[in-house]
Short mmCIF file of C-alpha atoms and ligand atoms in Angstrom, two decimals:
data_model
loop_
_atom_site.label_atom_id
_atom_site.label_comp_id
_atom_site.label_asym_id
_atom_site.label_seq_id
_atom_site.Cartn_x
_atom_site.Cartn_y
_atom_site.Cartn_z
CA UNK A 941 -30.54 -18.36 -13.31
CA UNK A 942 -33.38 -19.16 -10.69
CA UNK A 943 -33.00 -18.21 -6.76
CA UNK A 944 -32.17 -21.49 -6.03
CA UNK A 945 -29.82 -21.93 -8.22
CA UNK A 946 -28.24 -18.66 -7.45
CA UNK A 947 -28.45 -19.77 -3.66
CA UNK A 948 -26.35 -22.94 -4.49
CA UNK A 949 -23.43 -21.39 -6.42
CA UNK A 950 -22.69 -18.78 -3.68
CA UNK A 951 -22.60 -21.67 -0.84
CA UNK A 952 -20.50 -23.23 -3.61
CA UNK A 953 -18.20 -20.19 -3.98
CA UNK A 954 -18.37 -19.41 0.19
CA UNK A 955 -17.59 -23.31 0.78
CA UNK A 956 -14.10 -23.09 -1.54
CA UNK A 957 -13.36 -19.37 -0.74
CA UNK A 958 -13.13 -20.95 2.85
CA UNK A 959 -11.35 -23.94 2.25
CA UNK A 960 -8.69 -21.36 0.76
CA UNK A 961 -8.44 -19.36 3.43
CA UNK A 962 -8.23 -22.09 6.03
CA UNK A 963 -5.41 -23.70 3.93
CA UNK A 964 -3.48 -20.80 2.67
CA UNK A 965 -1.18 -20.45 5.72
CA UNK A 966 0.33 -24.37 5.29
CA UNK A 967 0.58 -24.81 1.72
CA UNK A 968 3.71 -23.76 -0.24
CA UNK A 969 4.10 -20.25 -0.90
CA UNK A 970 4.55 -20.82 -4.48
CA UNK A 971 2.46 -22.19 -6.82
CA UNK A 972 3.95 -25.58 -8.26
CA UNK A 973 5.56 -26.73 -11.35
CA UNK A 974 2.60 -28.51 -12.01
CA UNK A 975 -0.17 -25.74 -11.08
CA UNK A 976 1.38 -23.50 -13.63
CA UNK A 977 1.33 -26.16 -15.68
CA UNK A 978 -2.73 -26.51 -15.75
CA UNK A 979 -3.00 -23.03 -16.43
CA UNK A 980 -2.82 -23.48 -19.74
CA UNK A 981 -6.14 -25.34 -19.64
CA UNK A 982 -7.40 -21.74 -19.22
CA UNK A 983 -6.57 -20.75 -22.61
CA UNK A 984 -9.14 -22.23 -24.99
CA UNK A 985 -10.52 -19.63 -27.17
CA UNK A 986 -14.10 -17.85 -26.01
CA UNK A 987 -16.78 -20.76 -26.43
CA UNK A 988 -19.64 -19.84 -28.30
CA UNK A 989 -22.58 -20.98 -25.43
CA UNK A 990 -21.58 -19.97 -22.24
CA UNK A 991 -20.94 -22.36 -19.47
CA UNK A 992 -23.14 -23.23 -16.49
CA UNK A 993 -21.98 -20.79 -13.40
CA UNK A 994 -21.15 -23.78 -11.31
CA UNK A 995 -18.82 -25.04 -13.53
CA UNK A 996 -17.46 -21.80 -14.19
CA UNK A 997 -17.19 -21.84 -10.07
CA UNK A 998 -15.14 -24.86 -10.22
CA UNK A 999 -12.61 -24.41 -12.68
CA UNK A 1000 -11.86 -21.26 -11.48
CA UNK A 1001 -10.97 -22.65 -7.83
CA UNK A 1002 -9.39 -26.43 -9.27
CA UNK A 1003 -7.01 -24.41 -11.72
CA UNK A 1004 -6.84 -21.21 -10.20
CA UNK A 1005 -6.45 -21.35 -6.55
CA UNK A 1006 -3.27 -23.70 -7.01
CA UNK A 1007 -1.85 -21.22 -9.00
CA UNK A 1008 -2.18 -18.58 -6.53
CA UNK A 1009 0.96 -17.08 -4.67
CA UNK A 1010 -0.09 -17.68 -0.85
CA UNK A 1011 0.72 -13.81 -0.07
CA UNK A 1012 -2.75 -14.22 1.85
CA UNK A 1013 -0.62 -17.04 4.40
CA UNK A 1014 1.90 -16.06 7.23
CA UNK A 1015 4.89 -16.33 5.41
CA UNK A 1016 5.31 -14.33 2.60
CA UNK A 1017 7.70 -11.26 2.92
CA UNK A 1018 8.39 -9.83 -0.36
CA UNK A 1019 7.58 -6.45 -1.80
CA UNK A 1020 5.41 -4.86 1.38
CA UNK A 1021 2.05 -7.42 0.90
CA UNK A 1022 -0.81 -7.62 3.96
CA UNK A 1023 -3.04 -9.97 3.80
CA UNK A 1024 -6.47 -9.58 4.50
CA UNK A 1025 -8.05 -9.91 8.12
CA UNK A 1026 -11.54 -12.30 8.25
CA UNK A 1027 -13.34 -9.19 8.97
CA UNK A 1028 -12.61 -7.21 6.09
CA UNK A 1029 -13.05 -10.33 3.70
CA UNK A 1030 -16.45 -10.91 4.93
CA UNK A 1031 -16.96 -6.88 4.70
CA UNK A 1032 -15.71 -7.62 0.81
CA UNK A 1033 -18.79 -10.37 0.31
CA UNK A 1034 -21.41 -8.64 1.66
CA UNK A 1035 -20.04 -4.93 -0.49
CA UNK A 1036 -19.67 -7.24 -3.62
CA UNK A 1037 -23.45 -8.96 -3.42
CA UNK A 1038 -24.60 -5.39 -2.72
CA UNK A 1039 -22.65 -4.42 -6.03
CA UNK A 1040 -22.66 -0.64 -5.35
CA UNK A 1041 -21.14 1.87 -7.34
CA UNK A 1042 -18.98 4.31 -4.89
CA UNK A 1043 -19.65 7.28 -7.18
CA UNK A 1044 -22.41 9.44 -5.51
CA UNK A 1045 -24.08 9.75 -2.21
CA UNK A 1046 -27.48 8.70 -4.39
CA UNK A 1047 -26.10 5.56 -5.87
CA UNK A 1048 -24.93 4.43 -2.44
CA UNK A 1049 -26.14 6.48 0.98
CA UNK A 1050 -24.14 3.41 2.71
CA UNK A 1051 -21.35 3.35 1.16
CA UNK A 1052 -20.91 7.29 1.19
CA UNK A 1053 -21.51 7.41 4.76
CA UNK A 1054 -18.90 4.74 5.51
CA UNK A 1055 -16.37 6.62 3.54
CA UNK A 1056 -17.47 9.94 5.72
CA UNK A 1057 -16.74 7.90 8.77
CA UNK A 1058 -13.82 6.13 7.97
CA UNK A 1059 -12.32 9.03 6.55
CA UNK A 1060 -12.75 10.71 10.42
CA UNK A 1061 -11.55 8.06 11.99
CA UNK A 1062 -8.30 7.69 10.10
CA UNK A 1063 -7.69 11.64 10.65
CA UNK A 1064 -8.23 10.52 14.45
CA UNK A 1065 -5.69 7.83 13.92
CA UNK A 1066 -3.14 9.29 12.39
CA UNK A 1067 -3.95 12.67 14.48
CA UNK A 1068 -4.27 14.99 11.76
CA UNK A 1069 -6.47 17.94 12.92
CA UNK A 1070 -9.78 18.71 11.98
CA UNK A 1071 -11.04 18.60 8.51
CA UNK A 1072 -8.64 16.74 6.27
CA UNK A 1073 -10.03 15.72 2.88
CA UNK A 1074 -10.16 12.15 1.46
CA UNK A 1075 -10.78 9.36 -0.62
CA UNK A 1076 -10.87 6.24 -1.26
CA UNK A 1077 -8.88 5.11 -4.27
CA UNK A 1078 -7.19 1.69 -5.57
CA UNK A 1079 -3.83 2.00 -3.97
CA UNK A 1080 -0.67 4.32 -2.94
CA UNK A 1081 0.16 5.22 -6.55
CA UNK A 1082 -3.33 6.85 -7.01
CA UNK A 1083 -3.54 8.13 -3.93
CA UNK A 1084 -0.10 10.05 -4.74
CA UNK A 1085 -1.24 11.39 -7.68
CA UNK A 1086 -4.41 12.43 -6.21
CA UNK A 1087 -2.14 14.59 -3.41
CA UNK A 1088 0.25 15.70 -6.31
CA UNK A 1089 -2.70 16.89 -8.31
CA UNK A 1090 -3.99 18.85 -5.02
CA UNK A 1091 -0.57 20.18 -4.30
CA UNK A 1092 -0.51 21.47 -7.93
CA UNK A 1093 -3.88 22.76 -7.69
CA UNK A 1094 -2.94 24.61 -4.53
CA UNK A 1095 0.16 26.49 -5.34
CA UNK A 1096 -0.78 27.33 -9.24
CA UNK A 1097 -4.11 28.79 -7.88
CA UNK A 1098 -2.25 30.77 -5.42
CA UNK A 1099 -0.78 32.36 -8.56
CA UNK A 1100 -3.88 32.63 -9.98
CA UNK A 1101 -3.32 30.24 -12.21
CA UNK A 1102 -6.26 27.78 -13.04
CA UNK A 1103 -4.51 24.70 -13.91
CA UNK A 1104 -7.49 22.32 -14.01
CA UNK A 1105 -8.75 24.58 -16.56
CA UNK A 1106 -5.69 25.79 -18.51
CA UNK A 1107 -3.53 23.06 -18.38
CA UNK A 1108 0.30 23.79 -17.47
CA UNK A 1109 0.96 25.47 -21.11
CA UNK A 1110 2.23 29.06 -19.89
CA UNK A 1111 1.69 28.35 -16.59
CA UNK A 1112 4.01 29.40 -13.58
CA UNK A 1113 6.83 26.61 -13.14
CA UNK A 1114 6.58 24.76 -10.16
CA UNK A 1115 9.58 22.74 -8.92
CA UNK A 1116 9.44 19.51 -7.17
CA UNK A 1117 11.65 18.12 -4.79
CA UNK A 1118 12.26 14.44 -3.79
CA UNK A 1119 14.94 11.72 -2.56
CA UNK A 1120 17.19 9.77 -3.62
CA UNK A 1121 15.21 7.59 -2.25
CA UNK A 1122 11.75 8.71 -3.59
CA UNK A 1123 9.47 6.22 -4.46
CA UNK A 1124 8.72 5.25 -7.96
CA UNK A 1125 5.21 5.63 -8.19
CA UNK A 1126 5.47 9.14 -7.03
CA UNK A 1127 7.39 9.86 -10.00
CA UNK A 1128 5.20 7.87 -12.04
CA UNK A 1129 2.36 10.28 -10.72
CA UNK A 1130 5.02 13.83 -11.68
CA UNK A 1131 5.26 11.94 -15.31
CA UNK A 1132 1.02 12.15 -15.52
CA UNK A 1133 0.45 15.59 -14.02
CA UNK A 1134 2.92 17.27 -16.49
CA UNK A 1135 5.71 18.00 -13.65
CA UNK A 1136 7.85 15.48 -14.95
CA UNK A 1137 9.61 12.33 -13.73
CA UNK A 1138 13.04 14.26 -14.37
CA UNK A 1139 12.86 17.51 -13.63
CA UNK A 1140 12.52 16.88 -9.86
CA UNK A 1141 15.16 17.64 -7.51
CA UNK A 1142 17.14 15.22 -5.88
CA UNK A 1143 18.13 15.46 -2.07
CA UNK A 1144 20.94 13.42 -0.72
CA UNK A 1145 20.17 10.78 1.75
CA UNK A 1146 22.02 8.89 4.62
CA UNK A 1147 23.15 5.37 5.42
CA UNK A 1148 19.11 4.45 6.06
CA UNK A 1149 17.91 6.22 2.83
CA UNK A 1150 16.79 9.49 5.34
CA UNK A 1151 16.61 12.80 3.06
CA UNK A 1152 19.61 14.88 4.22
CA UNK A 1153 18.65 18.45 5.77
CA UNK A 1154 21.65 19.63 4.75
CA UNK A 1155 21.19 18.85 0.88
CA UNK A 1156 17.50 20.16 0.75
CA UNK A 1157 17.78 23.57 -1.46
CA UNK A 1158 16.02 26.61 -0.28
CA UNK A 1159 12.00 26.20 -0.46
CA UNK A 1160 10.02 28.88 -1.62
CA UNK A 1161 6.01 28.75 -2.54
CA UNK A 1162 6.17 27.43 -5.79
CA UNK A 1163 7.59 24.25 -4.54
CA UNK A 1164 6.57 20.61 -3.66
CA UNK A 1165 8.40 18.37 -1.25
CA UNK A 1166 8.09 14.68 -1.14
CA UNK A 1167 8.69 13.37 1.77
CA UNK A 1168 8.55 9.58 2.62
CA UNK A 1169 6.95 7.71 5.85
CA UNK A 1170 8.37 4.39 5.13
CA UNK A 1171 11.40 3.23 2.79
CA UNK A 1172 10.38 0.06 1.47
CA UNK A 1173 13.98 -0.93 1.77
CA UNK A 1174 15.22 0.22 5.03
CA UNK A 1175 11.54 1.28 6.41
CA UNK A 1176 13.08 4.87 7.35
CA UNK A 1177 11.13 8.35 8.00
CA UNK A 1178 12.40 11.45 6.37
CA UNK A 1179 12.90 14.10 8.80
CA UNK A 1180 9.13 15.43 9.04
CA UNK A 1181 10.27 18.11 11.72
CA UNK A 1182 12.38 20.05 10.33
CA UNK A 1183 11.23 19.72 6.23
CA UNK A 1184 7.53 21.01 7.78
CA UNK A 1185 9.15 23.54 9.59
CA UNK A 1186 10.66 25.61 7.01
CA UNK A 1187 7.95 24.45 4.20
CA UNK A 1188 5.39 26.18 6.43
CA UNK A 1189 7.90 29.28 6.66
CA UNK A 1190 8.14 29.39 2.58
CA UNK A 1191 4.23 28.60 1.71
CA UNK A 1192 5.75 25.33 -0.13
CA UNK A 1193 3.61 21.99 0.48
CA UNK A 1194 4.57 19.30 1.37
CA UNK A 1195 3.54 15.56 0.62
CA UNK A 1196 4.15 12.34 2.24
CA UNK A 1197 4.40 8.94 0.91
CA UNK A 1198 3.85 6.91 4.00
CA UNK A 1199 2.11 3.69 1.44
CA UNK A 1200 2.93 1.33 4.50
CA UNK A 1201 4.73 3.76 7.15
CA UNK A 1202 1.71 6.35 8.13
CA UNK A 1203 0.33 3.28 9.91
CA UNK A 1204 3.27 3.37 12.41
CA UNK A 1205 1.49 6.84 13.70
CA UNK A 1206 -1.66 4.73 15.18
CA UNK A 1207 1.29 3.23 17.58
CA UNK A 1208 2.66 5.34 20.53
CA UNK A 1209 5.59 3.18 20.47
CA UNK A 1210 7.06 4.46 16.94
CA UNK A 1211 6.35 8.10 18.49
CA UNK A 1212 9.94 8.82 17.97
CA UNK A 1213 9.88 7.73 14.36
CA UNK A 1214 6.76 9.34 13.19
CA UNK A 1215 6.91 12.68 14.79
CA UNK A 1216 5.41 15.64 12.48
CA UNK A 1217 4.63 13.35 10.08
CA UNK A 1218 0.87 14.56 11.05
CA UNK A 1219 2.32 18.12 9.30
CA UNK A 1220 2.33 17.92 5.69
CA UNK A 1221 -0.26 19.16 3.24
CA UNK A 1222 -1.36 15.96 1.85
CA UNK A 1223 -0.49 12.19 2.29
CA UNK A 1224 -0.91 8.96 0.58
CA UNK A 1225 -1.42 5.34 2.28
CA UNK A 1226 -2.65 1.79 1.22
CA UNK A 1227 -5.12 -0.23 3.25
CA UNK A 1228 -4.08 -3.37 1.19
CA UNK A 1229 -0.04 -3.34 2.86
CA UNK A 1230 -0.37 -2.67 6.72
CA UNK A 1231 -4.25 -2.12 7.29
CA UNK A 1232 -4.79 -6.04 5.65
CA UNK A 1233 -7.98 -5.52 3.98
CA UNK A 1234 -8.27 -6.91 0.46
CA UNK A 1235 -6.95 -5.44 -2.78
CA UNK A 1236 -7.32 -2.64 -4.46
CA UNK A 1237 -7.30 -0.20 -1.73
CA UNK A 1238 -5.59 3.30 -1.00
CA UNK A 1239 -6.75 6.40 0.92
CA UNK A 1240 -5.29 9.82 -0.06
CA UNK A 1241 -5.58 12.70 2.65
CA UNK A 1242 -5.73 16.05 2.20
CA UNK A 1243 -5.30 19.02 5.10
CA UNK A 1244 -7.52 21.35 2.81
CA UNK A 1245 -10.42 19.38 1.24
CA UNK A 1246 -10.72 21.87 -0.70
CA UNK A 1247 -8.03 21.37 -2.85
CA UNK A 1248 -8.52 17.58 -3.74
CA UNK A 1249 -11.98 18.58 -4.27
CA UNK A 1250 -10.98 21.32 -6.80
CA UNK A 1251 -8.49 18.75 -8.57
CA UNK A 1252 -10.69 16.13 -8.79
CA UNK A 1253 -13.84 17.55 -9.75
CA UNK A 1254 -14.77 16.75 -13.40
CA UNK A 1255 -16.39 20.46 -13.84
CA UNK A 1256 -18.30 22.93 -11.95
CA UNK A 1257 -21.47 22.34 -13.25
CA UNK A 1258 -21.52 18.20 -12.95
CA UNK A 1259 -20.30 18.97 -9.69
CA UNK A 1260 -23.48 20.50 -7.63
CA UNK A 1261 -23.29 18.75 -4.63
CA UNK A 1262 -25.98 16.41 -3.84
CA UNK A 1263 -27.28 17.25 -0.02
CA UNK A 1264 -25.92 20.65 1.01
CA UNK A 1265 -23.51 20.17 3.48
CA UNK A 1266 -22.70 16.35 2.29
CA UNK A 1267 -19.44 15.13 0.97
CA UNK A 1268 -20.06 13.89 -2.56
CA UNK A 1269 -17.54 11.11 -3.48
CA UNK A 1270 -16.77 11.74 -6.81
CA UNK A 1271 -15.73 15.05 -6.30
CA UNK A 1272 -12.73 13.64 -4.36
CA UNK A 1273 -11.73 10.61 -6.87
CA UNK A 1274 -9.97 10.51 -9.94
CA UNK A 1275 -12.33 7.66 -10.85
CA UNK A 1276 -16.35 7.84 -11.31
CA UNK A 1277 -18.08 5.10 -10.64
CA UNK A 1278 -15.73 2.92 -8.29
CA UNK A 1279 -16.72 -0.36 -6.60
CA UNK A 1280 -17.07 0.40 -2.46
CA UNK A 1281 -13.67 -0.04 -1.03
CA UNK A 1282 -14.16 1.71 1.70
CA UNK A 1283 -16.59 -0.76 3.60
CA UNK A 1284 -13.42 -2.85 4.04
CA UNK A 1285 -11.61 0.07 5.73
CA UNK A 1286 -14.30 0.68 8.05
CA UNK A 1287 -14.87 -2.81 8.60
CA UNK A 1288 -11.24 -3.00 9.46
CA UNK A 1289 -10.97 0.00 12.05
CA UNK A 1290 -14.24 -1.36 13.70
CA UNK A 1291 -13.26 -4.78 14.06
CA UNK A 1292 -9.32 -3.71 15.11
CA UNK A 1293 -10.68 -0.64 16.92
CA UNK A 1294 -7.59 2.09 17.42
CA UNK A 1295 -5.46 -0.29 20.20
CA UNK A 1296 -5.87 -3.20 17.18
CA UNK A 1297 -4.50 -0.87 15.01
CA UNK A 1298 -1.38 -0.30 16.99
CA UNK A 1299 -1.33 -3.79 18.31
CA UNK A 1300 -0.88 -5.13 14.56
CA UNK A 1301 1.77 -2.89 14.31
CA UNK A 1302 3.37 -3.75 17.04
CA UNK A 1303 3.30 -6.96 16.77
CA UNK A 1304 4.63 -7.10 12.99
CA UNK A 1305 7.30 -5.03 13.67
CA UNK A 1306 8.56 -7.45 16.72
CA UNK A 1307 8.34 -9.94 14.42
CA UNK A 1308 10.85 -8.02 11.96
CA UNK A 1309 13.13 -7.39 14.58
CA UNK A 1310 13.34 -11.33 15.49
CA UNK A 1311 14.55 -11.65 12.02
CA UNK A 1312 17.31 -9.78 12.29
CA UNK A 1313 18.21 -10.74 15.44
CA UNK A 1314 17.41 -14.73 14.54
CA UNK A 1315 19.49 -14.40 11.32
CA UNK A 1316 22.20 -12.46 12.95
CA UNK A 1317 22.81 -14.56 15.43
CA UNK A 1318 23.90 -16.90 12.84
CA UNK A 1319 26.58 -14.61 11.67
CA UNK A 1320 24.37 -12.97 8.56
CA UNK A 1321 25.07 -9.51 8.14
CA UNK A 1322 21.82 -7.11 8.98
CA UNK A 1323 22.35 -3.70 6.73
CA UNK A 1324 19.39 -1.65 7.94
CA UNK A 1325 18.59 -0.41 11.77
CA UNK A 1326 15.39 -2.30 11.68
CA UNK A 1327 13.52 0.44 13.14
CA UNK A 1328 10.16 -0.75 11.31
CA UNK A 1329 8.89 -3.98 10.00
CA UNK A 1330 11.12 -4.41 7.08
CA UNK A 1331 15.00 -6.18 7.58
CA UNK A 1332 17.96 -6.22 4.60
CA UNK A 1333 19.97 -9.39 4.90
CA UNK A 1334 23.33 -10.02 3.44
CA UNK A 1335 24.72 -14.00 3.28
CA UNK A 1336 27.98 -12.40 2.12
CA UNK A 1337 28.71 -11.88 -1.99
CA UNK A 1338 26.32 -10.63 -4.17
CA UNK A 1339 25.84 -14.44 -5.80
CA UNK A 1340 25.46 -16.14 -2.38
CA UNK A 1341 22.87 -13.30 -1.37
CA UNK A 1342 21.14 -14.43 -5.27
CA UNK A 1343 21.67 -18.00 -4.56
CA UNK A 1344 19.99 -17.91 -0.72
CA UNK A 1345 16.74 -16.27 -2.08
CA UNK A 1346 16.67 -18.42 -5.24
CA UNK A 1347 16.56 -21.38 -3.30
CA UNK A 1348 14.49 -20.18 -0.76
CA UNK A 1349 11.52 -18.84 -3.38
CA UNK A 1350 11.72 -22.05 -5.13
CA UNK A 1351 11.18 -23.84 -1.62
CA UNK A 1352 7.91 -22.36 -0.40
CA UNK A 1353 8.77 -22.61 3.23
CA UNK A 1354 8.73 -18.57 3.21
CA UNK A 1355 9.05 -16.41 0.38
CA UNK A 1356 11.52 -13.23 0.50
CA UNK A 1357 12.57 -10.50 -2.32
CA UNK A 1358 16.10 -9.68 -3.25
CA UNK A 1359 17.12 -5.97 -4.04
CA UNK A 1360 20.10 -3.63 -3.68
CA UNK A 1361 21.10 -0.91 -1.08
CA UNK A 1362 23.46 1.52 -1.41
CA UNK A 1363 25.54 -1.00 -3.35
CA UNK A 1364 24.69 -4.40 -1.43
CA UNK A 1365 22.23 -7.32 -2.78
CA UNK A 1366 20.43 -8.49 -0.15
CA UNK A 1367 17.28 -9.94 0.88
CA UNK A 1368 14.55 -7.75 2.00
CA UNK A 1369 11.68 -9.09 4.85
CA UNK A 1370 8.89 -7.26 4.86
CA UNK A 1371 6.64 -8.14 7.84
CA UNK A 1372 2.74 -6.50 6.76
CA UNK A 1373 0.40 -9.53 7.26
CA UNK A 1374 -1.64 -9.70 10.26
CA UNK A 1375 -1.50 -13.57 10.16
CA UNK A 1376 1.82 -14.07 10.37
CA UNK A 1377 2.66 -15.79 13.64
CA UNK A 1378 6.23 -16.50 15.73
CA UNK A 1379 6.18 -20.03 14.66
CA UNK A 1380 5.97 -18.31 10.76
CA UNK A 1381 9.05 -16.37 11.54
CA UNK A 1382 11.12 -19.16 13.09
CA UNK A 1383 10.15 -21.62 10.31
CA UNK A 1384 10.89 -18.66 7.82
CA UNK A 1385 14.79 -18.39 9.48
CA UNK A 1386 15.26 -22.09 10.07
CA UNK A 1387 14.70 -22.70 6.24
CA UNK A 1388 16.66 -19.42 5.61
CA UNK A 1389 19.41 -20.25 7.68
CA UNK A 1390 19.17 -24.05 6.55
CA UNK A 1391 19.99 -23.02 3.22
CA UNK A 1392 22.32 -20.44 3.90
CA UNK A 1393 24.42 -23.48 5.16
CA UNK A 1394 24.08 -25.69 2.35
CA UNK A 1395 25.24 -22.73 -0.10
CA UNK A 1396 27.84 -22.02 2.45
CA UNK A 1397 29.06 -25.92 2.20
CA UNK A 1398 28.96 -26.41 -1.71
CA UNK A 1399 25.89 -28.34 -1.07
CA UNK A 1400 23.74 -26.31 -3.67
CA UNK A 1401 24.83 -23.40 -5.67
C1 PLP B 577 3.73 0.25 -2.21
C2 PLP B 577 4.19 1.64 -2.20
C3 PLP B 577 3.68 2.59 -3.12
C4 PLP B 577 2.73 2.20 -4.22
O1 PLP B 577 1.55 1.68 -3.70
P1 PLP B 577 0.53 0.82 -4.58
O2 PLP B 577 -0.49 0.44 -3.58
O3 PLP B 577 1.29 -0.33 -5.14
O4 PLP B 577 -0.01 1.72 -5.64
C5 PLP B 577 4.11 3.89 -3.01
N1 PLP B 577 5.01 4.25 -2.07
C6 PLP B 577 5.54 3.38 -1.18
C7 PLP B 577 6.52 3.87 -0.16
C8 PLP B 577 5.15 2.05 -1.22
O5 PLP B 577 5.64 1.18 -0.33
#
């Protein structure tokens, strides 16, 4: 392809990528009947002469961007989804033409140095002291495993165990404790580091899915506690304080799971909430939930760099770093070469700076609580204290409950999840994206309430 032609397809492909975004926020949440329908114009068999990029350009945005969910618009409130702030989207172009691979300081001096920064500004953020360890990886699930790998790392070596080296055949046992309430991608992460989705330990937890003190067995330091900053449900904080408290006493480590909740700690008004959660060992967030920058994106922390760096290093000889002195990417990642998600991060802390941080926070989280309030007021039963951005509705059996967000998915208007707690289906609101606006949330409960009442009458079913 010549320069010129090159020039012309990324106008293209910058024209429609802006049309998108500019239209994402009115359009249906859903994609159509009829846009799933033209999807199957997608599934010719591989053509044996390629076709020009401008086409390639076009089909991709007539059939494609149709068929999109609008999770990038104000109004969608399942699972925990941000969207992406204009800053970190443009930070995503720019990253993408520069096609960098993340791997080394040598492959990308920018990209490393970005990562160095960002990585000191989130420890700022979330006020962890001095010195925490990091990386940049493609979401909360990774970043988990990278902490559970460290945590492992940490306690076997104490026994002078080499696990990274050995493996866990003969090794000292390690036991692992989590909630009720633990998340499943931590598990997910036991299952791959040979700890074991079931042999964890289960704590109790209370009416807001809070690990009970009172159930949590004696710690010792051969033991991992997982500790949550953030039930997707109920949006919740284990007790920090106390867990810390006598982990520290017992050498055990523990991790925290804060995926969307760690973000609450850039807020002074959550102070209550988050408190210790700047104790544990090791942590694991997303940028893509609460930070809005684009997908894939997670950040795993680490108190003692050390310890993700010697459970993610490939081997001791690959591993020479670079520059004296210099953090060397890879030795932090599970991955090798990586694509540079961490210009979006920065890009996103610059552009929000710490007060835009807190501010988004804020601001979500009022608009969670004039959910439940909005939808209360018209007699629907609220089953969480909405104490974060995410609210658990109840229209009264388990069918009308089904019924409300069946209709209300198939709508558009607003899109909401269902899901069960402690017994009761309800619908869950989840309030991440930085777009959303008040006139989002009251169109979201007008159409909720709206059909509420025509369920309610025997209107629809
Ligand atoms: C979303 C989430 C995860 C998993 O994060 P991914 O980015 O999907 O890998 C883990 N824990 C909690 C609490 C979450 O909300």
């Amino acid at each position: 392809m010549d320069t010129a032609s090159a020039n012309e397809l990324l106008q293209e492909a910058a024209r429609r990528a802006i049309v998108y975004v500019q239209s994402v926020r009115d359009r249906p949440v859903t994609a159509s009947a009829q846009a799933l329908q033209r999807l199957d114009e997608l599934k010719h068999s591989l053509p044996r002469t390629g076709l020009e990029a401008g086409e390639v350009l076009r089909r991709l945005d007539e059939i494609g961007s149709p068929a999109t969910i609008a999770t990038a618009g104000g109004r969608y409130f399942g699972l925990v989804i941000g969207g992406a702030l204009p800053a970190t989207i443009a930070a995503n172009w720019l990253a993408t033409a520069w096609d960098q691979n993340a791997c080394f300081r040598w492959t990308s001096p920018i990209v490393a140095t970005l990562e160095d920064v960002s990585l000191r500004w989130l420890g700022d953020l979330f006020g962890l002291s001095g010195g925490v360890g990091g990386a940049f990886v493609t979401g909360a699930s990774m970043a988990n495993l990278a902490a559970l790998a460290s945590a492992r790392h940490a306690l076997l070596s104490r026994l002078d165990w080499d696990v990274e080296a050995r493996g866990l055949y003969g090794a000292p046992e390690l036991r692992v404790i989590v909630s009720e309430e633990v998340h499943i991608t931590v598990l997910k992460a036991l299952s791959l580091l040979g700890l074991g989705r079931e042999r964890v330990i289960r704590v109790p937890t209370d009416r807001q899915g809070r690990m009970r003190i009172d159930g949590l067995p004696a710690l010792d330091d051969r033991t991992i506690v997982c500790i949550q900053a953030g039930n997707v449900n109920t949006g919740s904080f284990d007790p920090a304080t106390e867990i810390c408290r006598l982990a520290k006493d017992a050498g055990a480590w523990v991790h925290a799971d804060g995926a969307f909740g760690l973000w609450a700690l850039a807020s002074p008004d959550f102070a209550a909430l988050t408190k210790d959660f700047a104790e544990p060992d090791s942590w694991a967030t997303d940028g893509h939930k609460w930070l809005n920058v684009p997908y894939d994106s997670g950040i795993v922390l680490v108190r003692r760099a050390a310890n993700l760096r010697a459970a993610m290093s490939a081997s001791a000889a690959y591993l020479a770093e670079g520059v004296a002195g210099n953090r060397e990417p890879s030795h932090y990642t599970p991955e090798s070469s990586r694509r540079a998600r961490g210009v979006e991060i920065w890009a996103a802390l610059l552009n929000l700076g710490r007060d835009g941080v807190a501010a988004l926070v804020e601001r979500t989280c009022r608009h969670a609580r004039a959910f439940a309030q909005g939808l209360e007021a018209h007699g629907f039963e609220i089953l969480n204290d909405v104490v974060l951005n995410q609210v658990l509705v109840s229209f009264g059996s388990p069918e009308t409950t089904r019924a409300v967000i069946g209709h209300l998915q198939a709508e558009g208007i607003c899109w909401c999840g269902g899901t069960v707690w402690q017994g009761r289906t309800a619908m869950r609101i989840s309030v991440s994206n930085w777009a959303t606006t008040e006139a989002d949330v009251q169109l979201s409960i007008e159409a909720i309430v709206r059909i509420a009442g025509s369920i309610a009458a025997g209107i629809c079913t």
